[in-house]
PDB file of C-alpha atoms and ligand atoms in Angstrom:
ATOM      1  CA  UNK N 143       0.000   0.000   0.000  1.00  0.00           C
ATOM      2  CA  UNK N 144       1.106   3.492  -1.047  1.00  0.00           C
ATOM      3  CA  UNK N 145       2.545   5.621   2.230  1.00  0.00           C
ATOM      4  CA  UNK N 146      -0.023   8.543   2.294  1.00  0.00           C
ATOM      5  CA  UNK N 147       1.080  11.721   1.589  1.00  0.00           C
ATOM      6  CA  UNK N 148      -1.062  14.459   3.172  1.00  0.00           C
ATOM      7  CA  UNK N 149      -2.952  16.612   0.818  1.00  0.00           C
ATOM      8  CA  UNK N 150      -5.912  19.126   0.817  1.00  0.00           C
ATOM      9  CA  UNK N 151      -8.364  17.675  -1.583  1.00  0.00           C
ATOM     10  CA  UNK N 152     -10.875  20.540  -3.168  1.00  0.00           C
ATOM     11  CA  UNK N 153     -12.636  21.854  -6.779  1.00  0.00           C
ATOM     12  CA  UNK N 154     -10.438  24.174  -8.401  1.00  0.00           C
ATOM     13  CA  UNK N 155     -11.667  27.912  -8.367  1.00  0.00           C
ATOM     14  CA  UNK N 156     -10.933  30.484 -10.972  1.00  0.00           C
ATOM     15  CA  UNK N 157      -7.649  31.191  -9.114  1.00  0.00           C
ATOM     16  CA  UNK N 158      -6.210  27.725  -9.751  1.00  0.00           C
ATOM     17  CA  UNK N 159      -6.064  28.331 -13.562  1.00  0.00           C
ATOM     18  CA  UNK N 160      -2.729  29.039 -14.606  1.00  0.00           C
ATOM     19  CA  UNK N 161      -1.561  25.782 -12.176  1.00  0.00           C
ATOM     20  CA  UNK N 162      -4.084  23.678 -13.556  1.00  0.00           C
ATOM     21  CA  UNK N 163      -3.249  24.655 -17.363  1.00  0.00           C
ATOM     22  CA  UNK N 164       0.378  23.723 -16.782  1.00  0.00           C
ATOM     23  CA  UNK N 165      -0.644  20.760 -15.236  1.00  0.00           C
ATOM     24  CA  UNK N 166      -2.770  19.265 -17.833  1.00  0.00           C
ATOM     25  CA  UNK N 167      -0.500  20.412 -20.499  1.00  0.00           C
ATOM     26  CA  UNK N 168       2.231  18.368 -18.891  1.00  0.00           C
ATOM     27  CA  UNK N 169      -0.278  15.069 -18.435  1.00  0.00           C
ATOM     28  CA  UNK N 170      -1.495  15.364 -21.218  1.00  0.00           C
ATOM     29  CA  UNK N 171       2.448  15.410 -23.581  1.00  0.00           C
ATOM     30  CA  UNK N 172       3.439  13.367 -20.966  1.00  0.00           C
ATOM     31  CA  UNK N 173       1.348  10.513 -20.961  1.00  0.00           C
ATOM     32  CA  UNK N 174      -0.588  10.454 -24.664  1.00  0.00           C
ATOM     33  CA  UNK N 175      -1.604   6.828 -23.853  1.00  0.00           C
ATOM     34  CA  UNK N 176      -3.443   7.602 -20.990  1.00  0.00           C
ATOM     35  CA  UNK N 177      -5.893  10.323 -22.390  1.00  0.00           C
ATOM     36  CA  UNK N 178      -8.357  10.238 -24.805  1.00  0.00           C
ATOM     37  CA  UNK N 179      -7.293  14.206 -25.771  1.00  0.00           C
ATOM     38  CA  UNK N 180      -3.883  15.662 -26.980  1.00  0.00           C
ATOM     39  CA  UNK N 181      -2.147  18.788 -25.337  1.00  0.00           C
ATOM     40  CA  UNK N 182      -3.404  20.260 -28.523  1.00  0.00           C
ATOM     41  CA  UNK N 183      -6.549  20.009 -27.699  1.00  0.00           C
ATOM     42  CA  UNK N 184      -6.026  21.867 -24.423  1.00  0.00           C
ATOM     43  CA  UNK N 185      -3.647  24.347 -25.865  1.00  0.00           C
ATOM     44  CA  UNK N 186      -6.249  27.051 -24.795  1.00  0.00           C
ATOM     45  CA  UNK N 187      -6.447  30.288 -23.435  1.00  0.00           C
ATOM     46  CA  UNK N 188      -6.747  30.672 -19.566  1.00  0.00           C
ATOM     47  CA  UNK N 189     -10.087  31.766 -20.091  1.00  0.00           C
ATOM     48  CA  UNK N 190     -10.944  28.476 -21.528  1.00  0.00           C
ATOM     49  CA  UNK N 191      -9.731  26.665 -18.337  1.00  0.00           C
ATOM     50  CA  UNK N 192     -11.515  28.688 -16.110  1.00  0.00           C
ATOM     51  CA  UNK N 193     -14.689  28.362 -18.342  1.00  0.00           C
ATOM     52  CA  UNK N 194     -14.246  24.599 -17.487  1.00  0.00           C
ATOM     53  CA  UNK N 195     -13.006  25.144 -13.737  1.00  0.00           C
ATOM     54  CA  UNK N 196     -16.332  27.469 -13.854  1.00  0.00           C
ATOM     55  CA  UNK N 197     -18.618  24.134 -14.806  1.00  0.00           C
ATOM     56  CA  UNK N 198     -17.470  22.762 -11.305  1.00  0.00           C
ATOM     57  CA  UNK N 199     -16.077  19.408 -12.235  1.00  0.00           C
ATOM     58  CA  UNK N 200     -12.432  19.877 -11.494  1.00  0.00           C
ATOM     59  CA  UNK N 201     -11.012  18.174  -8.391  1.00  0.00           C
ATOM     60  CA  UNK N 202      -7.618  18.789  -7.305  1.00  0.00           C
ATOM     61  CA  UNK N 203      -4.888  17.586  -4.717  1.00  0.00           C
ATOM     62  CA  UNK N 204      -2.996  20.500  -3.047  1.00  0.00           C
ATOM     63  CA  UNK N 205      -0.221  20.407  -1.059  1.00  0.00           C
ATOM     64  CA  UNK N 206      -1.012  22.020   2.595  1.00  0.00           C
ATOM     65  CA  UNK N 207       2.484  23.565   3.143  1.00  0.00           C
ATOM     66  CA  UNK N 208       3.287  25.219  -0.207  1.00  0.00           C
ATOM     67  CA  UNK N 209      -0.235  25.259  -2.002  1.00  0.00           C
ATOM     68  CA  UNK N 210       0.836  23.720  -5.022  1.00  0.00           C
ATOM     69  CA  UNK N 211      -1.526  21.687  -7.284  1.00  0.00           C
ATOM     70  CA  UNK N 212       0.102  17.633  -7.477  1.00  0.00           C
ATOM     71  CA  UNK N 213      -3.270  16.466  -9.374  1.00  0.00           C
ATOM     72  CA  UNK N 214      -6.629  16.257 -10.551  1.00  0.00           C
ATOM     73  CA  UNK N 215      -9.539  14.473 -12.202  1.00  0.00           C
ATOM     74  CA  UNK N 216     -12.784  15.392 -13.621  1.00  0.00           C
ATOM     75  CA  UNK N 217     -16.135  14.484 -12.114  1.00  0.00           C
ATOM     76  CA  UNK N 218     -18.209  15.366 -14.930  1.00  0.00           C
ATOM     77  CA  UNK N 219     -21.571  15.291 -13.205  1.00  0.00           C
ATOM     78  CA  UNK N 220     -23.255  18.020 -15.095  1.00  0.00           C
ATOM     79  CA  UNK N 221     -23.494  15.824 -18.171  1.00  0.00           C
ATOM     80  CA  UNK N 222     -25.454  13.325 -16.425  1.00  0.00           C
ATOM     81  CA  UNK N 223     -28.531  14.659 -17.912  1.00  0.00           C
ATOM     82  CA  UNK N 224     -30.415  12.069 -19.574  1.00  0.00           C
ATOM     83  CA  UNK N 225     -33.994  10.903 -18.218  1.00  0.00           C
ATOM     84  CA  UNK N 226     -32.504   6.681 -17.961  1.00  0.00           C
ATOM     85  CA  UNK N 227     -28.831   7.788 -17.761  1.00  0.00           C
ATOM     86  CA  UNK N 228     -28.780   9.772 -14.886  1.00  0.00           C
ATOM     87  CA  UNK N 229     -27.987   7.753 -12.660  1.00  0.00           C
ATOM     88  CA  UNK N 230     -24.567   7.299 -13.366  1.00  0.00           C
ATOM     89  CA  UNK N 231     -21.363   9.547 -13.591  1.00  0.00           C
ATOM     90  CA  UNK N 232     -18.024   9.411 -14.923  1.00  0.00           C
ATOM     91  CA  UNK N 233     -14.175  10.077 -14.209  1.00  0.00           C
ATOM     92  CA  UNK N 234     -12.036  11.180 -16.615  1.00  0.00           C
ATOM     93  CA  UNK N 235      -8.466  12.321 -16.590  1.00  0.00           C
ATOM     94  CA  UNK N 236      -6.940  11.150 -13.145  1.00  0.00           C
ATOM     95  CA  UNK N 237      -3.144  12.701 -13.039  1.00  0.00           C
ATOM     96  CA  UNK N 238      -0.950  13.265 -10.447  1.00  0.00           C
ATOM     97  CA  UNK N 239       2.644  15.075 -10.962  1.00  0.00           C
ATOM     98  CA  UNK N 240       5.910  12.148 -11.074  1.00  0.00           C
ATOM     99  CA  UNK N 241       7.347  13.737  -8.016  1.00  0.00           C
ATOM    100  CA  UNK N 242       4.439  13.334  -6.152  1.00  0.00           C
ATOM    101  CA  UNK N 243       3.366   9.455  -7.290  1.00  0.00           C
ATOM    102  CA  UNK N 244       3.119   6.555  -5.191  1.00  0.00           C
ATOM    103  CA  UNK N 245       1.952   8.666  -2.136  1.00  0.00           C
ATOM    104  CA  UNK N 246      -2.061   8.056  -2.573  1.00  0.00           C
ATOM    105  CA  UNK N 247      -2.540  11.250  -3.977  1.00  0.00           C
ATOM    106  CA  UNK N 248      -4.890   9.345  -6.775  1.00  0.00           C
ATOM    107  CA  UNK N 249      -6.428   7.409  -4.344  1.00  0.00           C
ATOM    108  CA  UNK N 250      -7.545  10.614  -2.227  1.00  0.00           C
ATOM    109  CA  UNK N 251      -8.886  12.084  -4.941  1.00  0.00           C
ATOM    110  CA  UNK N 252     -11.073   9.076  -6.397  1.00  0.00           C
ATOM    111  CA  UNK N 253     -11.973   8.836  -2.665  1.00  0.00           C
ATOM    112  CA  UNK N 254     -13.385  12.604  -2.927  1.00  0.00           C
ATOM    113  CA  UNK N 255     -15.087  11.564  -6.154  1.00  0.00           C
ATOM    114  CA  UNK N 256     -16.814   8.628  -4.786  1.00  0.00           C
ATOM    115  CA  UNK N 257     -17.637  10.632  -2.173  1.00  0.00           C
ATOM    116  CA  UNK N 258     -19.514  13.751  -3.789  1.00  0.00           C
ATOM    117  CA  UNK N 259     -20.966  11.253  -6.489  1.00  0.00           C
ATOM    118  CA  UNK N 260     -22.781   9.648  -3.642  1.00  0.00           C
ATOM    119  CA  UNK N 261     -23.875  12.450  -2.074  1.00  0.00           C
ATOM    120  CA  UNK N 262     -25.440  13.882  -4.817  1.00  0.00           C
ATOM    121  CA  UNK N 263     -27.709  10.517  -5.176  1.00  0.00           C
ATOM    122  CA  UNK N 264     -25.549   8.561  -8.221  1.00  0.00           C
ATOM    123  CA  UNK N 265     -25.755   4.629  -8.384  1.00  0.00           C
ATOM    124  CA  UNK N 266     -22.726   4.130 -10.086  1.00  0.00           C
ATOM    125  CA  UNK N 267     -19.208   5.809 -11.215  1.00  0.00           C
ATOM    126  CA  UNK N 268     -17.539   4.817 -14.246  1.00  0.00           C
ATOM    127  CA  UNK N 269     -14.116   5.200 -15.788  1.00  0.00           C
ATOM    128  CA  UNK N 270     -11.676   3.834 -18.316  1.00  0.00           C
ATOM    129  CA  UNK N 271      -8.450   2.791 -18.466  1.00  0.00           C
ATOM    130  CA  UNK N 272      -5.318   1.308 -20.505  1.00  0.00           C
ATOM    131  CA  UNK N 273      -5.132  -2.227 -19.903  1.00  0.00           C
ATOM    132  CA  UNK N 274      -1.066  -1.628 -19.470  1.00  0.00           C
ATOM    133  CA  UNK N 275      -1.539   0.651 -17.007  1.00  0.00           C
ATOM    134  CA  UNK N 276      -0.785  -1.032 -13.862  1.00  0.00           C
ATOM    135  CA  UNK N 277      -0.795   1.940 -10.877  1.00  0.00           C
ATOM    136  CA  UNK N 278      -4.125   3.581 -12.621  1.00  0.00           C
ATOM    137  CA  UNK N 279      -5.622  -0.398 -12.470  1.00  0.00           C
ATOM    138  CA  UNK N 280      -4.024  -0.662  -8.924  1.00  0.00           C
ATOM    139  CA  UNK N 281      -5.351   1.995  -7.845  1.00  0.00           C
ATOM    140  CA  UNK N 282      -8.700   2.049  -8.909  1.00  0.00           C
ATOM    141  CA  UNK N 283      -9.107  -1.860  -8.003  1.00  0.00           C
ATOM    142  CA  UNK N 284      -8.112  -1.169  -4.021  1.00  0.00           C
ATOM    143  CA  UNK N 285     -11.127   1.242  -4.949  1.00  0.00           C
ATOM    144  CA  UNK N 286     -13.609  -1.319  -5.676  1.00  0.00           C
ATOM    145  CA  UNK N 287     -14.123  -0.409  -9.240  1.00  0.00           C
ATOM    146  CA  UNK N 288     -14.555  -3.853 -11.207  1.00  0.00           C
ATOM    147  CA  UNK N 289     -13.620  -4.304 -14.778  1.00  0.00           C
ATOM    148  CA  UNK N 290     -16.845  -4.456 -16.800  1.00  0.00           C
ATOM    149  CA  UNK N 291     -15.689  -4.347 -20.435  1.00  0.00           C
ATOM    150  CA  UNK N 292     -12.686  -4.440 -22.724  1.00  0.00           C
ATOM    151  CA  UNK N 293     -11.840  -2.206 -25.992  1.00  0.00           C
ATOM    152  CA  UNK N 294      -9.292  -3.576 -28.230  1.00  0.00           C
ATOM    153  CA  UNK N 295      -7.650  -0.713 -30.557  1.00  0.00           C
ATOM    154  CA  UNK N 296      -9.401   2.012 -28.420  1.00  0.00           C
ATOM    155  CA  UNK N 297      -7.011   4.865 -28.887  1.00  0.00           C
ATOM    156  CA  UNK N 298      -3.733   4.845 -31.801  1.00  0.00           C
ATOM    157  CA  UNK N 299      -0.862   6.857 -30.929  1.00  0.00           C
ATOM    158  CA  UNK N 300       1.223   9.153 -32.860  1.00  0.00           C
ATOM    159  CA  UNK N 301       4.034   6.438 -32.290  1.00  0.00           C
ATOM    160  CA  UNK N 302       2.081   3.678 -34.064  1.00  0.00           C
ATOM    161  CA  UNK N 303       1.157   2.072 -30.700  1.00  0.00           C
ATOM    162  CA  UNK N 304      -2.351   0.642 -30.397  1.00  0.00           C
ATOM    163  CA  UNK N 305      -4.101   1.395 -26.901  1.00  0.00           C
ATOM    164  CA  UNK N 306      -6.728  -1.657 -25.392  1.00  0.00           C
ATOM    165  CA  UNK N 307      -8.577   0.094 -23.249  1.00  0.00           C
ATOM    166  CA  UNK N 308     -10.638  -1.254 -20.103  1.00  0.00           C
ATOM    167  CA  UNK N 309     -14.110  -0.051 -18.694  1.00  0.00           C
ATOM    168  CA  UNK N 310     -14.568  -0.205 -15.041  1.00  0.00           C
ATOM    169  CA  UNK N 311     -17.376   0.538 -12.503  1.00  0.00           C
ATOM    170  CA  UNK N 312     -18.057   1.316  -9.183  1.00  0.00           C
ATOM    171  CA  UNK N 313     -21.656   0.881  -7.420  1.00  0.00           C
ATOM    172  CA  UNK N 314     -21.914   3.671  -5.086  1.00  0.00           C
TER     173      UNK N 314
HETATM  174  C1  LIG P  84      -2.120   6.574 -12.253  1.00  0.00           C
HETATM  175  C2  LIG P  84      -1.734   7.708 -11.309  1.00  0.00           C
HETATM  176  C3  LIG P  84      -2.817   8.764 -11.350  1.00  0.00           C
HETATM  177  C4  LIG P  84      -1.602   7.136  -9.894  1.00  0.00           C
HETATM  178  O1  LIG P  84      -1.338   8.214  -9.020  1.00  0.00           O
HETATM  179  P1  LIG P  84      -0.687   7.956  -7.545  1.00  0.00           P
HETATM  180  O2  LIG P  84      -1.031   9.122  -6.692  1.00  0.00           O
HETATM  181  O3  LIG P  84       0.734   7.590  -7.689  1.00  0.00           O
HETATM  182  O4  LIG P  84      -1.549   6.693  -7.112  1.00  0.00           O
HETATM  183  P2  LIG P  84      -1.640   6.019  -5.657  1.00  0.00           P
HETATM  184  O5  LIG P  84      -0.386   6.339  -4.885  1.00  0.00           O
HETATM  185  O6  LIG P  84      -2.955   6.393  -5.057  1.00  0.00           O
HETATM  186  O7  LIG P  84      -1.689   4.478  -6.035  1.00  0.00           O
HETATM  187  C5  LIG P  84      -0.774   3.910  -6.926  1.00  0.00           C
HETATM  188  C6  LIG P  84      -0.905   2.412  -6.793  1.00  0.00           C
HETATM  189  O8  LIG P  84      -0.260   1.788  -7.888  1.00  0.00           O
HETATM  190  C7  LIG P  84       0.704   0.889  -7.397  1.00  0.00           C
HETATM  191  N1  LIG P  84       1.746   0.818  -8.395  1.00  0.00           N
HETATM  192  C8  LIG P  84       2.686   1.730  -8.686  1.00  0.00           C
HETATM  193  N2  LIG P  84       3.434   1.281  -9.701  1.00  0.00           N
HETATM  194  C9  LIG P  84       2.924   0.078 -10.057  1.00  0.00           C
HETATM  195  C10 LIG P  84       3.248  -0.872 -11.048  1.00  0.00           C
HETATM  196  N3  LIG P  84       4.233  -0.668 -11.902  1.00  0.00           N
HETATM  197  N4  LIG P  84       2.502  -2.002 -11.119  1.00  0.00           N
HETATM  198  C11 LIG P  84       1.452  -2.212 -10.287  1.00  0.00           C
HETATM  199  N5  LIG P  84       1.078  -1.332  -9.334  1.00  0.00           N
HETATM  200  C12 LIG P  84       1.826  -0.203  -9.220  1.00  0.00           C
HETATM  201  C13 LIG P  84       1.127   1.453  -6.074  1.00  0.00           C
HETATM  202  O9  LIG P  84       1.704   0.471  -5.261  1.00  0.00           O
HETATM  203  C14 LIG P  84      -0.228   1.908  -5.541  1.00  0.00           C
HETATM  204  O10 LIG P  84      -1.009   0.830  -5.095  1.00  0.00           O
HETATM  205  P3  LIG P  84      -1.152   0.502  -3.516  1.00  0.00           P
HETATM  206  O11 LIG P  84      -1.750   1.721  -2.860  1.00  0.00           O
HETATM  207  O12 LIG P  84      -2.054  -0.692  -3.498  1.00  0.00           O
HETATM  208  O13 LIG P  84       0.252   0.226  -3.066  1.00  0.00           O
HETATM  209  C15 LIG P  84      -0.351   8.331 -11.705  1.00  0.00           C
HETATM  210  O14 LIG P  84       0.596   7.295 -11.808  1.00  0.00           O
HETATM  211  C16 LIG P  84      -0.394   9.111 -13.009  1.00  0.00           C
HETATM  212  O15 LIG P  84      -0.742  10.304 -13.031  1.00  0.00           O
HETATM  213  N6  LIG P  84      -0.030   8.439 -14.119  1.00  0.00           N
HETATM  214  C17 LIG P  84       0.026   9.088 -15.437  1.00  0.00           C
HETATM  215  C18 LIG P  84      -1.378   9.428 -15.955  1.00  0.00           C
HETATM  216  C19 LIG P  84      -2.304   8.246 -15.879  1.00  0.00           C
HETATM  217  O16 LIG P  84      -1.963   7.125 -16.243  1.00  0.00           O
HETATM  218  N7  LIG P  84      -3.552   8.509 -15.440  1.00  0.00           N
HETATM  219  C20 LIG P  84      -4.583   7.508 -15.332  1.00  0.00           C
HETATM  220  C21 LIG P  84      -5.435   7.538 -16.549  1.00  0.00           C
HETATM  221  S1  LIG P  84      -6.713   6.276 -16.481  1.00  0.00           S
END
């Protein structure tokens, strides 16, 4: 088991911007096997991070002493909209800085995630995940998030590399 390290876990506010664009940006060029979008994509305008900070999904991990952002994830729960549908809720994007790995940092978070999911009445809470991706699956696994389905050829990288990607689920 990961030794915890302790962080303040909280939705980003307006103010958070600037860390939270360098941190995707790095995530996201860092590790293009592990997200479905490129740092293209998110090669945005602050404004366009705080529009998306603004829709309230943003979770990060802070650390207490110097206030700096070590992750985040997305708990998109404002697209949970349909009539039969609603009922469940998604996490995308789970990251956590190199330096600050191993420390159950991730972990935290998800826990936050389950967490406000429940609370605001969801059933279940979904996410995906490369099948060679051994922390992520470790991780979300000591979680209680079962493996529910299996996509072969889900993402091709720029390197040629083909990306099987696994869905998992949590009941809440
Ligand atoms: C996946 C990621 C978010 C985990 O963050 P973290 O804060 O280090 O995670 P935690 O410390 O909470 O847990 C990591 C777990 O993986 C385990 N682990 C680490 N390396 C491992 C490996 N090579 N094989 C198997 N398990 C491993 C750790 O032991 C720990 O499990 P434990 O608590 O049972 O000991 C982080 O590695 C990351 O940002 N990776 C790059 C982006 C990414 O892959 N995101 C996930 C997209 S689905």
């Amino acid at each position: 088991m990961s030794q915890a390290l302790p962080v303040t876990i909280r939705r980003l506010g307006p103010e958070d911007a600037s860390a939270f664009r360098v941190l995707r940006l790095r995530g996201l060029t860092d590790h293009p096997d592990a997200f479905t979008s490129t740092a293209q994509d998110w090669d945005l305008p602050l404004e366009a991070y705080i529009e998306r900070i603004n829709a309230g999904h943003v979770i990060g991990a802070f650390d207490p002493e110097t206030g700096a952002l070590l992750g985040h994830l997305f708990l998109p729960t404002h697209l949970a909209t349909g009539v039969k549908t609603r009922h469940k809720c998604e996490v995308w994007s789970v990251y956590v800085v190199p330096e600050a790995r191993g420390r159950s940092i991730a972990a935290a978070m998800l826990a936050h995630a389950i967490e406000r999911a429940r609370s605001l009445g969801f059933s279940w809470l979904k996410l995906q995940v490369g099948e060679h991706n051994a922390p992520a699956r470790q991780t979300y696994e000591r979680l209680g998030f079962k493996v529910y389905g299996r996509e072969e050829d889900y993402l091709r990288l720029a390197d040629g590399r083909s990306i099987t990607e696994l869905m998992m689920q949590l009941r809440l």
